[in-house]
mmCIF file of N, CA and C in Angstrom:
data_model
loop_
_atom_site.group_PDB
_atom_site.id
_atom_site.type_symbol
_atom_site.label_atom_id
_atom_site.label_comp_id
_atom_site.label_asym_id
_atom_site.label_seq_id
_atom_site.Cartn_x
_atom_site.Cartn_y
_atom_site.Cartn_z
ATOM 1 N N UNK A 24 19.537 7.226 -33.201
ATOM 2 C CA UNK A 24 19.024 8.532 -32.783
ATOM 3 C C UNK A 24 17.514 8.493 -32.595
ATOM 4 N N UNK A 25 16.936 7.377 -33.232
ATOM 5 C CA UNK A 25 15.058 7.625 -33.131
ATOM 6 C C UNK A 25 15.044 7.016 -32.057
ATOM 7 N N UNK A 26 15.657 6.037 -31.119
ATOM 8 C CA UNK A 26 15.799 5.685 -30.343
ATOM 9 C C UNK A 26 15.882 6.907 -28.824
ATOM 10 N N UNK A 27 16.650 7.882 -29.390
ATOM 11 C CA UNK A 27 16.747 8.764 -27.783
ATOM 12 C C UNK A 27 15.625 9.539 -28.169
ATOM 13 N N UNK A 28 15.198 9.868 -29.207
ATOM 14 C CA UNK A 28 14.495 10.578 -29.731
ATOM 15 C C UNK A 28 12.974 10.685 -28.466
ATOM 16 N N UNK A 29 12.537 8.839 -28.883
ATOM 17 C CA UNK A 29 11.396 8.325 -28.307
ATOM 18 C C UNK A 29 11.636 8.275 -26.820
ATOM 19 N N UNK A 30 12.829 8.056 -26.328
ATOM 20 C CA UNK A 30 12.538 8.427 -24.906
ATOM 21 C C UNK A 30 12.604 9.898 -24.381
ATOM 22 N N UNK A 31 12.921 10.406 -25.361
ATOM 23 C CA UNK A 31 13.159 11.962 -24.920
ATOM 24 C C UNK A 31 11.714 12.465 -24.765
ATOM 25 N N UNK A 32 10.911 12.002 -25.932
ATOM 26 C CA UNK A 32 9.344 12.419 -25.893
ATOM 27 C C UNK A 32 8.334 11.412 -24.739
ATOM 28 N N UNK A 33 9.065 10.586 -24.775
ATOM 29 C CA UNK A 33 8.476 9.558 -23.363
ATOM 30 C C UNK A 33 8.671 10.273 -22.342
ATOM 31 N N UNK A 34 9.561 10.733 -21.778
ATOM 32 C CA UNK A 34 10.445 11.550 -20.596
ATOM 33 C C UNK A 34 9.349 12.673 -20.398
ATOM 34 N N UNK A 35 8.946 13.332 -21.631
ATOM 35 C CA UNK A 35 8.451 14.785 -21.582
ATOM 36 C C UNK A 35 7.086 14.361 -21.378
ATOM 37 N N UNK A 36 6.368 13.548 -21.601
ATOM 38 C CA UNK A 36 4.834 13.187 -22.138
ATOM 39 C C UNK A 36 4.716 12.553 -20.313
ATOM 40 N N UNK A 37 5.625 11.978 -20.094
ATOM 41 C CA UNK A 37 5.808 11.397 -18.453
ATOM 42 C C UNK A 37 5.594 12.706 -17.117
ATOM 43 N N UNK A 38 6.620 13.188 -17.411
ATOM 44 C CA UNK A 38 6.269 14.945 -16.677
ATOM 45 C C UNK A 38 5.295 15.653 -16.770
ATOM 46 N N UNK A 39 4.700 15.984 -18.685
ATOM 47 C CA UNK A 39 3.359 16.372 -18.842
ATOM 48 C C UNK A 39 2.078 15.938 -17.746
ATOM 49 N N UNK A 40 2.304 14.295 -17.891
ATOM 50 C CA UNK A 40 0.935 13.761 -17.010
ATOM 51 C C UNK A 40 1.110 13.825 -15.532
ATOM 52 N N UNK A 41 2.340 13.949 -15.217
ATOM 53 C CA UNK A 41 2.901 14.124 -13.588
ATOM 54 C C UNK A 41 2.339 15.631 -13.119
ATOM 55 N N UNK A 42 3.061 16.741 -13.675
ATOM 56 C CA UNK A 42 2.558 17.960 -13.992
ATOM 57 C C UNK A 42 1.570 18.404 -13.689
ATOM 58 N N UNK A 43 0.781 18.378 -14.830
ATOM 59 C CA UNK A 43 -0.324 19.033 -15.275
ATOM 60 C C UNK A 43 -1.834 18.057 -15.075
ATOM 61 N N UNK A 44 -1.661 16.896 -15.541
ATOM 62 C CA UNK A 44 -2.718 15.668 -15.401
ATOM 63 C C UNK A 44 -2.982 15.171 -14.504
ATOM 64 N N UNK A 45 -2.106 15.012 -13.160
ATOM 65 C CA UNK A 45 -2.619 14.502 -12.215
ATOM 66 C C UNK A 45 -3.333 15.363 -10.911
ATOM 67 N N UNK A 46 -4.097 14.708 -10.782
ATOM 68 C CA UNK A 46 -5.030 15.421 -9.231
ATOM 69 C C UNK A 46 -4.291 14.601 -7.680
ATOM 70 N N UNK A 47 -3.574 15.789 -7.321
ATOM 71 C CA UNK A 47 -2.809 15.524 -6.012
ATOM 72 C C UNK A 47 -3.826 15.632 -5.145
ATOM 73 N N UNK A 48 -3.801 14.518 -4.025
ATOM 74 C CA UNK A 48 -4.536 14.772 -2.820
ATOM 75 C C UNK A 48 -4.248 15.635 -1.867
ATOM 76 N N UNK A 49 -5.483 16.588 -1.286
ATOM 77 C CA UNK A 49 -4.988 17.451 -0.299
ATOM 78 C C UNK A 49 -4.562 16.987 0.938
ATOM 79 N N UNK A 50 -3.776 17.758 1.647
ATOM 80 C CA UNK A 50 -3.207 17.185 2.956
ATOM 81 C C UNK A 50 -4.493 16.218 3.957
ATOM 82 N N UNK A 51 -5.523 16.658 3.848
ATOM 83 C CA UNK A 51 -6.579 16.176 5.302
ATOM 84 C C UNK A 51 -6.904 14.620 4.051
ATOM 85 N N UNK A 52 -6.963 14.982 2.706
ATOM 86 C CA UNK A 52 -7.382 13.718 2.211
ATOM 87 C C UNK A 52 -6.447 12.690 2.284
ATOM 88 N N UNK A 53 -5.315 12.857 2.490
ATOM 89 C CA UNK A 53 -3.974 12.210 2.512
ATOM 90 C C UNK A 53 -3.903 11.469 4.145
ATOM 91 N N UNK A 54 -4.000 12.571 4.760
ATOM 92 C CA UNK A 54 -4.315 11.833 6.608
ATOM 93 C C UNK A 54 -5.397 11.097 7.043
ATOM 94 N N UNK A 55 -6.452 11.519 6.089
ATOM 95 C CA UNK A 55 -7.505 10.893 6.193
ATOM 96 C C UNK A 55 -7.464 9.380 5.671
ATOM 97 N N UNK A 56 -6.881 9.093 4.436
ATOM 98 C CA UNK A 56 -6.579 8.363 3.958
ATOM 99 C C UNK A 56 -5.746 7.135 5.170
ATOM 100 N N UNK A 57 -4.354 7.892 5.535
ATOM 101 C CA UNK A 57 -3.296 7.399 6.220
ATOM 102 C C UNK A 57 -4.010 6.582 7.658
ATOM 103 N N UNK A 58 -4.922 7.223 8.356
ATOM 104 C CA UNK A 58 -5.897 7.122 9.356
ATOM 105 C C UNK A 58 -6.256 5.600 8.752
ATOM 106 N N UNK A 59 -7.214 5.567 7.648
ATOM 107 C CA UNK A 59 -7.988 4.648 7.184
ATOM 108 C C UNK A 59 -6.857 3.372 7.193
ATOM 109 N N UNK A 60 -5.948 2.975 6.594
ATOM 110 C CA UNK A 60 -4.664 2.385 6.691
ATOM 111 C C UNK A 60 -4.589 1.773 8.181
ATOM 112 N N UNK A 61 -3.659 3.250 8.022
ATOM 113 C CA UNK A 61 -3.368 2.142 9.944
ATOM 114 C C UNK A 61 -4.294 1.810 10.943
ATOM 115 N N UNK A 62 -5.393 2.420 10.709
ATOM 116 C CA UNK A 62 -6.566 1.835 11.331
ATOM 117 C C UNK A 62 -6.859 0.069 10.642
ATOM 118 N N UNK A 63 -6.958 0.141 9.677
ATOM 119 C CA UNK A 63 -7.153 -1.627 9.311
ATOM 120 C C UNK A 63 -6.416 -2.136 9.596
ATOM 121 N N UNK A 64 -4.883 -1.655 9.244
ATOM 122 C CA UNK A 64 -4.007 -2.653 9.853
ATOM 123 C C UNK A 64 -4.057 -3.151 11.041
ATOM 124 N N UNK A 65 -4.112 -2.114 12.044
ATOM 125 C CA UNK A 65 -4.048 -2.528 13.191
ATOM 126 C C UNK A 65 -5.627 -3.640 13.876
ATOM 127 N N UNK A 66 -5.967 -2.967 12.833
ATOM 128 C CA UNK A 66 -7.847 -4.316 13.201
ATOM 129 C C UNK A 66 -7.379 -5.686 12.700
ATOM 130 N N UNK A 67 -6.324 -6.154 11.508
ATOM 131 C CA UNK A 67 -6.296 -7.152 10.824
ATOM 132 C C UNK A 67 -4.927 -8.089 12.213
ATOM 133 N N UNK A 68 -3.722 -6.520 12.136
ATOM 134 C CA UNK A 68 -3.301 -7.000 13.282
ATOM 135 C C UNK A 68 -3.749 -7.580 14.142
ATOM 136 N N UNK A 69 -4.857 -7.196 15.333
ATOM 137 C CA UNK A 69 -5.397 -7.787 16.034
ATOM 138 C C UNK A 69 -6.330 -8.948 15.869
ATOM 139 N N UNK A 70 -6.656 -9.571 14.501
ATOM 140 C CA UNK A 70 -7.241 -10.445 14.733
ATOM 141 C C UNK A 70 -6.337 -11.544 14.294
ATOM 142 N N UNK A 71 -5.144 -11.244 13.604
ATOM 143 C CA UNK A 71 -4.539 -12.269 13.288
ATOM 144 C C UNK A 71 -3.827 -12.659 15.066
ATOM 145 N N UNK A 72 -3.547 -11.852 15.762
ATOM 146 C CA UNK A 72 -3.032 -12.002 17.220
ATOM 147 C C UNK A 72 -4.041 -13.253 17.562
ATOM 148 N N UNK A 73 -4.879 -12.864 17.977
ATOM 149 C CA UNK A 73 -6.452 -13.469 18.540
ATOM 150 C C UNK A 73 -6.203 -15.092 18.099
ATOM 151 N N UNK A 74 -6.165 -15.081 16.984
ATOM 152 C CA UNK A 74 -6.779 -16.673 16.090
ATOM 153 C C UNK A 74 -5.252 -17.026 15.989
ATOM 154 N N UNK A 75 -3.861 -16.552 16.432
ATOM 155 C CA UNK A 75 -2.740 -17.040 16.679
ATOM 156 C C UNK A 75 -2.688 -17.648 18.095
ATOM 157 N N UNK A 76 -3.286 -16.745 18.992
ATOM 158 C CA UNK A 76 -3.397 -17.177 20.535
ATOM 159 C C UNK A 76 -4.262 -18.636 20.848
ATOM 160 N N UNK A 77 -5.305 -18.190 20.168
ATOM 161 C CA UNK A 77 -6.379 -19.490 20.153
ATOM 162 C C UNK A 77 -6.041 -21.052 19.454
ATOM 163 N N UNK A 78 -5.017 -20.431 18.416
ATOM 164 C CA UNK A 78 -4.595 -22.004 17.611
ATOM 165 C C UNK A 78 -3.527 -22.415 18.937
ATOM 166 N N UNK A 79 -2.395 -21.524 19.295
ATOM 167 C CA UNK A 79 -1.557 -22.114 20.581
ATOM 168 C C UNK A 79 -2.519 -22.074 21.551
ATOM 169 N N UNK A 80 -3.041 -22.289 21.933
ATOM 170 C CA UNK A 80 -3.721 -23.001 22.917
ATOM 171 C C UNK A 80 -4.924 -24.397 22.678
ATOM 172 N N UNK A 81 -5.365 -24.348 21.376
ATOM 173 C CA UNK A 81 -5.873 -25.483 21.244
ATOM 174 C C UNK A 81 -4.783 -26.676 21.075
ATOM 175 N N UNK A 82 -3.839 -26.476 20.157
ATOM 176 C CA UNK A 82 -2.729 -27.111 19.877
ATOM 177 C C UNK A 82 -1.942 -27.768 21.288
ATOM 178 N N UNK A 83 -1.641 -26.851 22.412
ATOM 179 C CA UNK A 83 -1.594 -26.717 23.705
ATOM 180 C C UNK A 83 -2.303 -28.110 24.720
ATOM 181 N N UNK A 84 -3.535 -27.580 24.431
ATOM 182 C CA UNK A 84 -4.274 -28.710 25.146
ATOM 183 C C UNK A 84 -4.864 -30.100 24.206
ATOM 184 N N UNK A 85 -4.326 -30.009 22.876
ATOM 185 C CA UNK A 85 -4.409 -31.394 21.881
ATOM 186 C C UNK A 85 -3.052 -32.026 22.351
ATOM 187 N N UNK A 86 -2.029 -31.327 22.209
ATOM 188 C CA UNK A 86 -0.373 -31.990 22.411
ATOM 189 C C UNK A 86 0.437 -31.432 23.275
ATOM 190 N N UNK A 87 -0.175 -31.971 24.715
ATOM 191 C CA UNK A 87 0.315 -31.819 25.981
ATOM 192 C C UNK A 87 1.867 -31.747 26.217
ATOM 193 N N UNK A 88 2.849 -30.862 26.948
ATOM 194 C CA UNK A 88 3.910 -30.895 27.302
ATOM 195 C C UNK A 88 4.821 -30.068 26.034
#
């Protein structure tokens, strides 16, 4: 029983900090956020493209055919 006991107060102390303790981001900080994201990705995307294109083609003209 001390066993359900402790998760029962784990459970509650878990919700407490979910609840009440945490600072939710507002919607524009959240898009703003989301923006920031897929904006890098898509920069990291593109350079991994770039220096993929450039290795097949050096590779290309090292080992003909």
């Amino acid at each position: 029983m001390k066993v359900i006991k402790k998760f029962i107060d784990y459970c509650k102390s878990c919700y407490d900090e979910l609840a009440h303790k945490t600072t939710w981001p507002t919607l524009p900080q959240l898009t703003h956020s989301a923006v920031v994201v897929l904006s890098a990705s898509l920069i990291i995307a593109l350079i991994v493209f770039v220096m993929d294109s450039c290795f097949r083609w050096i590779m290309s003209v090292v080992y003909p055919g």
